[in-house]
Amino acid sequence: MEICDELRSFEATGVYRLDGTGATFLDPVRILNGSYQRFRVVPSAYYSRSFEPPPRQVGDLETEQPEKRRKRQRNQKPKPRELNAMERIAEARHQEARPLLLSAHESLIKDKQLLEYLSKTTDGKEHTPDAGSVSENNFVELGTSWRAPFYDITICFRKPHVLGNWEGSFDVQKTSFPLFNSIINVEAIDEAEGEFQNRRYILPRESCFLMTDYKHVRDLIPGRSNQGYNLIVVDPPWENGCVRQKQAYPTLPNRYLLYLPVQELAHTSGALLVLWITNREKLRVFVEQELLPTWGVKDPTVFYWLKVKPDGSLIGDLDLFHHRPYECLLLGYINVNTDAKQGSNFKLLEGSQVIMSVPGAHSRKPPLEKLLSEYIPGPKPPRCIELFARELFPGWTSWGNEPLHFQDSIYFAEK
Ligand code: SAM
């Protein structure tokens, strides 16, 4: 089969624009691998859910865990009941988004070349890390221990050779930094390797991170206003049943988010803010009516992240009320006069776009910078930050109580 230009570009970038619908398919592994020179993200480690063994057959009931059994039984017999007023509004939003989501999905299903390519994404049997296993460091716990101020991370950087006059020469420098409550910059020619408690972390070049609790988030505010950020991605630990059940990470009361210093983090020349939300109507109302106005975000628009399996099918029934196979993200501008945008070096957001990808670990979101680059105001390359991050990107600042989580070397292999 002849490979089309879009597929060739997808191979290089991890971004595939589907014809006609304005929908985009992303391959997070390909996108992330553009950030590394000596390492690569292992697909079976990223797409761990697609590599899990198939669900048990009904014959295996004796060995099934009680919680899993209850969940299966709940899903098998959904009790029909009347929706309450909030749920009816959520259902109306879903009905409004439905044709757009279906048409985006249809364009993916029709693209046989992409599907064939996709099926190979989760082929093969490289090591599959037991994510969340006891061997991984639990930064959330370590950060709250009385020992936290004494923990150091040792980072091995490769820096250009100061006196070297031949190309490609470098010096290796090993430096220790306090791991918690300190801003760490990875200023190196390629990825650096960090060591903490006998585990290795792969740190992309020019990345920066601050591992703290929410109480210290104001330490991120830049000293000078022209050092603010042009892209601010926020993925809060919203309170919800699924996170509680899975004990995936601690959550924060929604109202705490009102104090996130988003205005102070925004660049004076403007910022695009991206906020991941859940499908709960009560949260959507809080975000649209209180949170975004408090942060100074103007005219938010919605994008959808539709989750698919490696064969292109949806990860679940589109119409299942409490388990939609999609999540929403709200996008809007800060410090940008969208009426007087003429002559600026960026394109204004077009609403209601659909992003599709195969999901990784629980709550892990696809990387967005490439997809959004044309909509980011301010100087190029843009300054980008992720709040409540669990991974690092080159040129970005990542903040949260576990920004090194997915940088553990178990998610990587040497190139
Ligand atoms: N964007 C991430 C990703 O793609 O993998 C997922 C972020 S997850 C929804 C929310 C994150 O906020 C978790 O890593 C959680 O541990 C962190 N978090 C929870 N409470 C926090 C707090 N008090 N301070 C800082 N981070 C917190």
GROMACS .gro file of C-alpha atoms and ligand atoms in nm:
model
  442
    1MET     CA    1   0.000   0.000   0.000
    2GLU     CA    2   0.130   0.344  -0.087
    3ILE     CA    3   0.175   0.557   0.220
    4CYS     CA    4  -0.008   0.891   0.188
    5ASP     CA    5   0.158   1.221   0.286
    6GLU     CA    6  -0.058   1.258   0.597
    7LEU     CA    7   0.049   0.914   0.720
    8ARG     CA    8   0.414   0.994   0.652
    9SER     CA    9   0.376   1.315   0.850
   10PHE     CA   10   0.197   1.117   1.127
   11GLU     CA   11   0.495   0.884   1.147
   12ALA     CA   12   0.718   1.182   1.213
   13THR     CA   13   0.491   1.392   1.433
   14GLY     CA   14   0.225   1.167   1.593
   15VAL     CA   15  -0.048   1.407   1.471
   16TYR     CA   16  -0.295   1.302   1.196
   17ARG     CA   17  -0.560   1.541   1.066
   18LEU     CA   18  -0.862   1.350   0.945
   19ASP     CA   19  -1.021   1.477   0.626
   20GLY     CA   20  -1.338   1.682   0.630
   21THR     CA   21  -1.438   1.670   0.997
   22GLY     CA   22  -1.168   1.884   1.163
   23ALA     CA   23  -1.094   1.587   1.391
   24THR     CA   24  -0.740   1.486   1.479
   25PHE     CA   25  -0.590   1.153   1.576
   26LEU     CA   26  -0.292   1.163   1.812
   27ASP     CA   27  -0.035   0.898   1.893
   28PRO     CA   28   0.108   1.016   2.228
   29VAL     CA   29   0.400   0.772   2.207
   30ARG     CA   30   0.515   0.915   1.875
   31ILE     CA   31   0.470   1.270   2.003
   32LEU     CA   32   0.665   1.199   2.323
   33ASN     CA   33   0.940   1.021   2.134
   34GLY     CA   34   1.009   1.341   1.944
   35SER     CA   35   1.133   1.473   2.280
   36TYR     CA   36   1.403   1.214   2.338
   37GLN     CA   37   1.733   1.139   2.167
   38ARG     CA   38   1.881   0.852   2.362
   39PHE     CA   39   1.562   0.698   2.498
   40ARG     CA   40   1.216   0.619   2.370
   41VAL     CA   41   0.882   0.561   2.537
   42VAL     CA   42   0.784   0.194   2.521
   43PRO     CA   43   0.435   0.157   2.362
   44SER     CA   44   0.339  -0.133   2.591
   45ALA     CA   45   0.432   0.083   2.890
   46TYR     CA   46   0.230   0.382   2.767
   47TYR     CA   47  -0.067   0.189   2.633
   48SER     CA   48  -0.065  -0.045   2.932
   49ARG     CA   49  -0.445  -0.075   2.929
   50SER     CA   50  -0.443  -0.207   2.572
   51PHE     CA   51  -0.188  -0.469   2.671
   52GLU     CA   52  -0.381  -0.593   2.973
   53PRO     CA   53  -0.506  -0.955   2.951
   54PRO     CA   54  -0.864  -0.978   2.817
   55PRO     CA   55  -1.137  -0.958   3.083
   56ARG     CA   56  -1.217  -1.287   3.253
   57GLN     CA   57  -1.487  -1.511   3.114
   58VAL     CA   58  -1.794  -1.576   3.326
   59GLY     CA   59  -1.656  -1.926   3.399
   60ASP     CA   60  -1.379  -1.772   3.616
   61LEU     CA   61  -1.617  -1.644   3.878
   62GLU     CA   62  -1.463  -1.819   4.179
   63THR     CA   63  -1.138  -1.628   4.144
   64GLU     CA   64  -1.302  -1.291   4.074
   65GLN     CA   65  -1.242  -1.024   4.338
   66PRO     CA   66  -1.558  -0.901   4.520
   67GLU     CA   67  -1.514  -0.536   4.412
   68LYS     CA   68  -1.467  -0.640   4.048
   69ARG     CA   69  -1.773  -0.868   4.072
   70ARG     CA   70  -1.988  -0.587   4.212
   71LYS     CA   71  -1.873  -0.356   3.931
   72ARG     CA   72  -1.946  -0.618   3.664
   73GLN     CA   73  -2.289  -0.682   3.809
   74ARG     CA   74  -2.363  -0.309   3.823
   75ASN     CA   75  -2.266  -0.269   3.456
   76GLN     CA   76  -2.458  -0.579   3.350
   77LYS     CA   77  -2.790  -0.467   3.487
   78PRO     CA   78  -2.815  -0.091   3.465
   79LYS     CA   79  -3.131  -0.002   3.656
   80PRO     CA   80  -3.344   0.228   3.447
   81ARG     CA   81  -3.431   0.534   3.651
   82GLU     CA   82  -3.543   0.889   3.594
   83LEU     CA   83  -3.264   1.140   3.542
   84ASN     CA   84  -3.259   1.431   3.787
   85ALA     CA   85  -3.254   1.793   3.665
   86MET     CA   86  -2.871   1.818   3.650
   87GLU     CA   87  -2.845   1.484   3.470
   88ARG     CA   88  -3.100   1.597   3.212
   89ILE     CA   89  -2.885   1.901   3.132
   90ALA     CA   90  -2.577   1.676   3.104
   91GLU     CA   91  -2.772   1.445   2.873
   92ALA     CA   92  -2.875   1.743   2.658
   93ARG     CA   93  -2.507   1.849   2.629
   94HIS     CA   94  -2.422   1.493   2.528
   95GLN     CA   95  -2.695   1.490   2.263
   96GLU     CA   96  -2.556   1.817   2.125
   97ALA     CA   97  -2.200   1.680   2.105
   98ARG     CA   98  -2.308   1.336   1.976
   99PRO     CA   99  -2.327   1.410   1.597
  100LEU     CA  100  -1.982   1.573   1.608
  101LEU     CA  101  -1.831   1.281   1.798
  102LEU     CA  102  -1.994   1.027   1.568
  103SER     CA  103  -1.877   1.202   1.255
  104ALA     CA  104  -1.519   1.227   1.390
  105HIS     CA  105  -1.526   0.859   1.479
  106GLU     CA  106  -1.671   0.765   1.142
  107SER     CA  107  -1.387   0.947   0.967
  108LEU     CA  108  -1.139   0.741   1.170
  109ILE     CA  109  -1.315   0.413   1.091
  110LYS     CA  110  -1.318   0.498   0.720
  111ASP     CA  111  -0.944   0.566   0.716
  112LYS     CA  112  -0.822   0.212   0.656
  113GLN     CA  113  -0.457   0.315   0.613
  114LEU     CA  114  -0.449   0.482   0.953
  115LEU     CA  115  -0.629   0.189   1.117
  116GLU     CA  116  -0.384  -0.060   0.975
  117TYR     CA  117  -0.104   0.155   1.108
  118LEU     CA  118  -0.273   0.183   1.444
  119SER     CA  119  -0.313  -0.189   1.488
  120LYS     CA  120   0.068  -0.210   1.489
  121THR     CA  121   0.092   0.049   1.767
  122THR     CA  122   0.010  -0.206   2.032
  123ASP     CA  123   0.169  -0.501   1.856
  124GLY     CA  124   0.464  -0.689   1.996
  125LYS     CA  125   0.552  -0.780   2.348
  126GLU     CA  126   0.803  -0.543   2.497
  127HIS     CA  127   0.821  -0.534   2.875
  128THR     CA  128   0.496  -0.420   3.034
  129PRO     CA  129   0.568  -0.245   3.360
  130ASP     CA  130   0.347  -0.319   3.652
  131ALA     CA  131   0.250   0.049   3.684
  132GLY     CA  132   0.168   0.146   4.038
  133SER     CA  133   0.362  -0.150   4.175
  134VAL     CA  134   0.536  -0.119   4.512
  135SER     CA  135   0.873  -0.082   4.342
  136GLU     CA  136   0.786   0.260   4.197
  137ASN     CA  137   0.842   0.560   4.421
  138ASN     CA  138   0.521   0.707   4.556
  139PHE     CA  139   0.604   1.080   4.545
  140VAL     CA  140   0.267   1.179   4.690
  141GLU     CA  141   0.347   0.989   5.009
  142LEU     CA  142   0.717   1.078   5.019
  143GLY     CA  143   0.636   1.447   4.981
  144THR     CA  144   0.422   1.447   5.293
  145SER     CA  145   0.680   1.267   5.510
  146TRP     CA  146   0.885   1.461   5.768
  147ARG     CA  147   1.188   1.346   5.569
  148ALA     CA  148   1.076   1.529   5.251
  149PRO     CA  149   1.307   1.832   5.303
  150PHE     CA  150   1.607   1.596   5.323
  151TYR     CA  151   1.548   1.400   5.002
  152ASP     CA  152   1.787   1.479   4.717
  153ILE     CA  153   1.775   1.376   4.352
  154THR     CA  154   2.110   1.335   4.176
  155ILE     CA  155   2.097   1.440   3.813
  156CYS     CA  156   2.352   1.348   3.551
  157PHE     CA  157   2.352   1.612   3.271
  158ARG     CA  158   2.541   1.619   2.942
  159LYS     CA  159   2.643   1.979   2.871
  160PRO     CA  160   2.828   2.118   2.569
  161HIS     CA  161   3.207   2.091   2.619
  162VAL     CA  162   3.323   2.437   2.730
  163LEU     CA  163   3.662   2.422   2.558
  164GLY     CA  164   3.569   2.163   2.300
  165ASN     CA  165   3.611   2.280   1.943
  166TRP     CA  166   3.484   1.964   1.786
  167GLU     CA  167   3.117   1.909   1.719
  168GLY     CA  168   2.923   1.679   1.950
  169SER     CA  169   3.164   1.698   2.243
  170PHE     CA  170   3.012   1.728   2.588
  171ASP     CA  171   3.093   1.733   2.958
  172VAL     CA  172   2.907   1.513   3.203
  173GLN     CA  173   2.803   1.687   3.521
  174LYS     CA  174   2.645   1.526   3.828
  175THR     CA  175   2.455   1.755   4.065
  176SER     CA  176   2.224   1.692   4.361
  177PHE     CA  177   1.911   1.900   4.421
  178PRO     CA  178   1.647   1.894   4.693
  179LEU     CA  179   1.372   1.685   4.531
  180PHE     CA  180   1.074   1.854   4.695
  181ASN     CA  181   0.987   2.224   4.708
  182SER     CA  182   1.264   2.334   4.472
  183ILE     CA  183   1.249   2.434   4.107
  184ILE     CA  184   1.478   2.207   3.905
  185ASN     CA  185   1.588   2.300   3.552
  186VAL     CA  186   1.723   2.035   3.318
  187GLU     CA  187   1.967   2.246   3.120
  188ALA     CA  188   2.139   1.989   2.904
  189ILE     CA  189   2.203   1.904   2.539
  190ASP     CA  190   1.981   1.599   2.560
  191GLU     CA  191   1.786   1.410   2.824
  192ALA     CA  192   1.937   1.388   3.170
  193GLU     CA  193   1.917   1.094   3.409
  194GLY     CA  194   1.805   1.145   3.766
  195GLU     CA  195   1.861   0.900   4.048
  196PHE     CA  196   1.651   0.881   4.361
  197GLN     CA  197   1.614   0.589   4.602
  198ASN     CA  198   1.769   0.342   4.358
  199ARG     CA  199   1.534   0.436   4.078
  200ARG     CA  200   1.626   0.612   3.756
  201TYR     CA  201   1.428   0.896   3.596
  202ILE     CA  202   1.462   1.010   3.234
  203LEU     CA  203   1.434   1.389   3.221
  204PRO     CA  204   1.380   1.565   2.886
  205ARG     CA  205   1.621   1.844   2.791
  206GLU     CA  206   1.514   2.197   2.884
  207SER     CA  207   1.237   2.069   3.108
  208CYS     CA  208   1.174   2.218   3.448
  209PHE     CA  209   0.976   2.087   3.743
  210LEU     CA  210   0.857   2.174   4.088
  211MET     CA  211   0.730   1.891   4.309
  212THR     CA  212   0.520   2.041   4.587
  213ASP     CA  213   0.182   2.036   4.745
  214TYR     CA  214  -0.082   2.288   4.639
  215LYS     CA  215   0.006   2.503   4.944
  216HIS     CA  216   0.332   2.600   4.768
  217VAL     CA  217   0.197   2.655   4.417
  218ARG     CA  218   0.268   3.030   4.435
  219ASP     CA  219   0.641   2.949   4.421
  220LEU     CA  220   0.581   2.907   4.048
  221ILE     CA  221   0.491   3.271   3.990
  222PRO     CA  222   0.770   3.417   3.778
  223GLY     CA  223   0.973   3.710   3.911
  224ARG     CA  224   0.918   3.912   3.592
  225SER     CA  225   0.589   3.937   3.407
  226ASN     CA  226   0.753   3.869   3.068
  227GLN     CA  227   0.859   3.532   3.206
  228GLY     CA  228   0.497   3.416   3.233
  229TYR     CA  229   0.348   3.133   3.029
  230ASN     CA  230   0.174   3.135   2.690
  231LEU     CA  231   0.015   2.790   2.729
  232ILE     CA  232  -0.124   2.684   3.067
  233VAL     CA  233  -0.262   2.329   3.087
  234VAL     CA  234  -0.450   2.243   3.406
  235ASP     CA  235  -0.563   1.891   3.490
  236PRO     CA  236  -0.695   1.914   3.847
  237PRO     CA  237  -0.752   1.621   4.080
  238TRP     CA  238  -1.130   1.676   4.071
  239GLU     CA  239  -1.323   1.497   4.341
  240ASN     CA  240  -1.500   1.204   4.180
  241GLY     CA  241  -1.608   0.851   4.257
  242CYS     CA  242  -1.382   0.680   4.004
  243VAL     CA  243  -1.061   0.836   4.143
  244ARG     CA  244  -1.173   0.758   4.498
  245GLN     CA  245  -1.253   0.397   4.410
  246LYS     CA  246  -0.923   0.341   4.232
  247GLN     CA  247  -0.733   0.540   4.499
  248ALA     CA  248  -0.538   0.670   4.202
  249TYR     CA  249  -0.430   0.999   4.361
  250PRO     CA  250  -0.552   1.240   4.628
  251THR     CA  251  -0.821   1.486   4.520
  252LEU     CA  252  -0.876   1.855   4.604
  253PRO     CA  253  -1.201   2.031   4.692
  254ASN     CA  254  -1.314   2.215   4.378
  255ARG     CA  255  -1.320   2.552   4.552
  256TYR     CA  256  -0.943   2.535   4.620
  257LEU     CA  257  -0.893   2.577   4.248
  258LEU     CA  258  -1.027   2.933   4.272
  259TYR     CA  259  -0.694   3.020   4.437
  260LEU     CA  260  -0.473   2.878   4.162
  261PRO     CA  261  -0.264   3.182   4.054
  262VAL     CA  262  -0.348   3.148   3.685
  263GLN     CA  263  -0.350   3.525   3.617
  264GLU     CA  264  -0.006   3.562   3.771
  265LEU     CA  265   0.128   3.273   3.566
  266ALA     CA  266  -0.001   3.410   3.233
  267HIS     CA  267   0.243   3.588   3.004
  268THR     CA  268   0.184   3.961   2.953
  269SER     CA  269   0.149   3.899   2.580
  270GLY     CA  270  -0.133   3.652   2.643
  271ALA     CA  271  -0.193   3.289   2.726
  272LEU     CA  272  -0.408   3.004   2.605
  273LEU     CA  273  -0.555   2.815   2.900
  274VAL     CA  274  -0.661   2.452   2.867
  275LEU     CA  275  -0.863   2.296   3.148
  276TRP     CA  276  -0.949   1.926   3.162
  277ILE     CA  277  -1.288   1.864   3.322
  278THR     CA  278  -1.505   1.562   3.396
  279ASN     CA  279  -1.851   1.503   3.250
  280ARG     CA  280  -2.032   1.593   3.575
  281GLU     CA  281  -2.277   1.876   3.516
  282LYS     CA  282  -2.227   2.025   3.864
  283LEU     CA  283  -1.857   2.063   3.793
  284ARG     CA  284  -1.920   2.211   3.447
  285VAL     CA  285  -2.147   2.478   3.600
  286PHE     CA  286  -1.889   2.562   3.869
  287VAL     CA  287  -1.613   2.587   3.607
  288GLU     CA  288  -1.809   2.800   3.360
  289GLN     CA  289  -1.978   3.029   3.610
  290GLU     CA  290  -1.711   3.069   3.881
  291LEU     CA  291  -1.371   2.923   3.807
  292LEU     CA  292  -1.297   3.054   3.457
  293PRO     CA  293  -1.426   3.407   3.527
  294THR     CA  294  -1.213   3.413   3.847
  295TRP     CA  295  -0.907   3.312   3.645
  296GLY     CA  296  -0.987   3.581   3.385
  297VAL     CA  297  -1.043   3.333   3.102
  298LYS     CA  298  -1.247   3.481   2.818
  299ASP     CA  299  -1.496   3.309   2.583
  300PRO     CA  300  -1.414   2.946   2.661
  301THR     CA  301  -1.475   2.686   2.396
  302VAL     CA  302  -1.498   2.309   2.430
  303PHE     CA  303  -1.287   2.033   2.272
  304TYR     CA  304  -1.355   1.661   2.313
  305TRP     CA  305  -1.108   1.379   2.370
  306LEU     CA  306  -1.264   1.062   2.229
  307LYS     CA  307  -1.093   0.745   2.349
  308VAL     CA  308  -1.054   0.455   2.107
  309LYS     CA  309  -0.904   0.107   2.111
  310PRO     CA  310  -0.614   0.015   1.883
  311ASP     CA  311  -0.868  -0.131   1.633
  312GLY     CA  312  -1.037   0.211   1.611
  313SER     CA  313  -1.354   0.113   1.802
  314LEU     CA  314  -1.467   0.329   2.095
  315ILE     CA  315  -1.351   0.214   2.440
  316GLY     CA  316  -1.715   0.200   2.549
  317ASP     CA  317  -2.074   0.274   2.449
  318LEU     CA  318  -2.103   0.641   2.351
  319ASP     CA  319  -2.440   0.670   2.524
  320LEU     CA  320  -2.359   0.504   2.858
  321PHE     CA  321  -2.452   0.783   3.099
  322HIS     CA  322  -2.187   0.744   3.373
  323HIS     CA  323  -1.908   0.606   3.154
  324ARG     CA  324  -1.879   0.824   2.848
  325PRO     CA  325  -1.586   0.721   2.625
  326TYR     CA  326  -1.485   1.088   2.600
  327GLU     CA  327  -1.366   1.373   2.821
  328CYS     CA  328  -1.400   1.747   2.769
  329LEU     CA  329  -1.143   2.020   2.778
  330LEU     CA  330  -1.229   2.389   2.797
  331LEU     CA  331  -1.000   2.636   2.623
  332GLY     CA  332  -0.989   3.012   2.644
  333TYR     CA  333  -0.758   3.313   2.641
  334ILE     CA  334  -0.611   3.522   2.923
  335ASN     CA  335  -0.477   3.877   2.862
  336VAL     CA  336  -0.575   3.859   2.495
  337ASN     CA  337  -0.819   4.099   2.341
  338THR     CA  338  -0.989   3.855   2.107
  339ASP     CA  339  -1.184   4.136   1.934
  340ALA     CA  340  -0.868   4.322   1.837
  341LYS     CA  341  -0.664   4.020   1.739
  342GLN     CA  342  -0.582   4.137   1.386
  343GLY     CA  343  -0.216   4.122   1.297
  344SER     CA  344  -0.127   3.887   1.583
  345ASN     CA  345   0.097   3.590   1.525
  346PHE     CA  346  -0.160   3.325   1.615
  347LYS     CA  347  -0.493   3.189   1.498
  348LEU     CA  348  -0.804   3.229   1.713
  349LEU     CA  349  -0.946   2.905   1.851
  350GLU     CA  350  -1.213   2.726   1.653
  351GLY     CA  351  -1.448   2.553   1.896
  352SER     CA  352  -1.578   2.197   1.915
  353GLN     CA  353  -1.282   2.003   1.786
  354VAL     CA  354  -1.245   1.632   1.844
  355ILE     CA  355  -0.914   1.472   1.941
  356MET     CA  356  -0.895   1.093   1.927
  357SER     CA  357  -0.630   0.865   2.073
  358VAL     CA  358  -0.575   0.531   2.243
  359PRO     CA  359  -0.567   0.612   2.617
  360GLY     CA  360  -0.269   0.536   2.838
  361ALA     CA  361  -0.273   0.480   3.214
  362HIS     CA  362  -0.570   0.595   3.424
  363SER     CA  363  -0.623   0.973   3.382
  364ARG     CA  364  -0.313   1.021   3.163
  365LYS     CA  365  -0.392   1.287   2.902
  366PRO     CA  366  -0.248   1.308   2.550
  367PRO     CA  367   0.022   1.576   2.493
  368LEU     CA  368  -0.138   1.884   2.337
  369GLU     CA  369   0.133   2.134   2.241
  370LYS     CA  370   0.169   2.023   1.877
  371LEU     CA  371  -0.205   2.021   1.821
  372LEU     CA  372  -0.252   2.363   1.976
  373SER     CA  373   0.066   2.539   1.859
  374GLU     CA  374  -0.111   2.762   1.604
  375TYR     CA  375  -0.354   2.890   1.871
  376ILE     CA  376  -0.093   2.992   2.130
  377PRO     CA  377  -0.036   3.369   2.158
  378GLY     CA  378   0.293   3.540   2.236
  379PRO     CA  379   0.655   3.479   2.137
  380LYS     CA  380   0.773   3.158   1.970
  381PRO     CA  381   0.865   2.907   2.095
  382PRO     CA  382   0.589   2.951   2.351
  383ARG     CA  383   0.649   2.914   2.724
  384CYS     CA  384   0.431   2.627   2.846
  385ILE     CA  385   0.334   2.498   3.189
  386GLU     CA  386   0.127   2.204   3.312
  387LEU     CA  387  -0.036   2.228   3.654
  388PHE     CA  388  -0.100   1.897   3.833
  389ALA     CA  389   0.142   1.724   3.596
  390ARG     CA  390   0.268   1.367   3.615
  391GLU     CA  391   0.530   1.398   3.342
  392LEU     CA  392   0.780   1.639   3.186
  393PHE     CA  393   0.813   1.782   2.835
  394PRO     CA  394   1.108   1.965   2.675
  395GLY     CA  395   1.080   2.340   2.724
  396TRP     CA  396   0.787   2.303   2.967
  397THR     CA  397   0.751   2.360   3.339
  398SER     CA  398   0.564   2.079   3.518
  399TRP     CA  399   0.416   2.128   3.861
  400GLY     CA  400   0.230   1.892   4.095
  401ASN     CA  401   0.289   1.652   4.379
  402GLU     CA  402   0.426   1.382   4.144
  403PRO     CA  403   0.558   1.538   3.820
  404LEU     CA  404   0.822   1.264   3.787
  405HIS     CA  405   0.568   0.982   3.797
  406PHE     CA  406   0.584   0.885   3.427
  407GLN     CA  407   0.953   0.971   3.398
  408ASP     CA  408   1.049   0.650   3.582
  409SER     CA  409   1.284   0.451   3.357
  410ILE     CA  410   1.037   0.159   3.351
  411TYR     CA  411   0.840   0.356   3.091
  412PHE     CA  412   1.146   0.390   2.864
  413ALA     CA  413   1.393   0.184   2.665
  414GLU     CA  414   1.726   0.293   2.521
  415LYS     CA  415   1.712   0.378   2.151
  416SAM     N1  416  -0.229   1.542   3.376
  416SAM     C1  417  -0.187   1.423   3.447
  416SAM     C2  418  -0.156   1.315   3.346
  416SAM     O1  419  -0.186   1.334   3.226
  416SAM     O2  420  -0.102   1.211   3.382
  416SAM     C3  421  -0.292   1.373   3.542
  416SAM     C4  422  -0.316   1.465   3.656
  416SAM     S1  423  -0.423   1.396   3.773
  416SAM     C5  424  -0.579   1.428   3.707
  416SAM     C6  425  -0.412   1.508   3.907
  416SAM     C7  426  -0.278   1.515   3.977
  416SAM     O3  427  -0.288   1.612   4.083
  416SAM     C8  428  -0.231   1.385   4.042
  416SAM     O4  429  -0.099   1.360   4.008
  416SAM     C9  430  -0.242   1.414   4.191
  416SAM     O5  431  -0.149   1.342   4.270
  416SAM    C10  432  -0.214   1.563   4.193
  416SAM     N2  433  -0.256   1.626   4.319
  416SAM    C11  434  -0.356   1.588   4.402
  416SAM     N3  435  -0.361   1.666   4.512
  416SAM    C12  436  -0.260   1.755   4.499
  416SAM    C13  437  -0.212   1.861   4.583
  416SAM     N4  438  -0.268   1.888   4.700
  416SAM     N5  439  -0.105   1.930   4.541
  416SAM    C14  440  -0.044   1.902   4.422
  416SAM     N6  441  -0.086   1.804   4.339
  416SAM    C15  442  -0.192   1.731   4.375
   0.00000   0.00000   0.00000
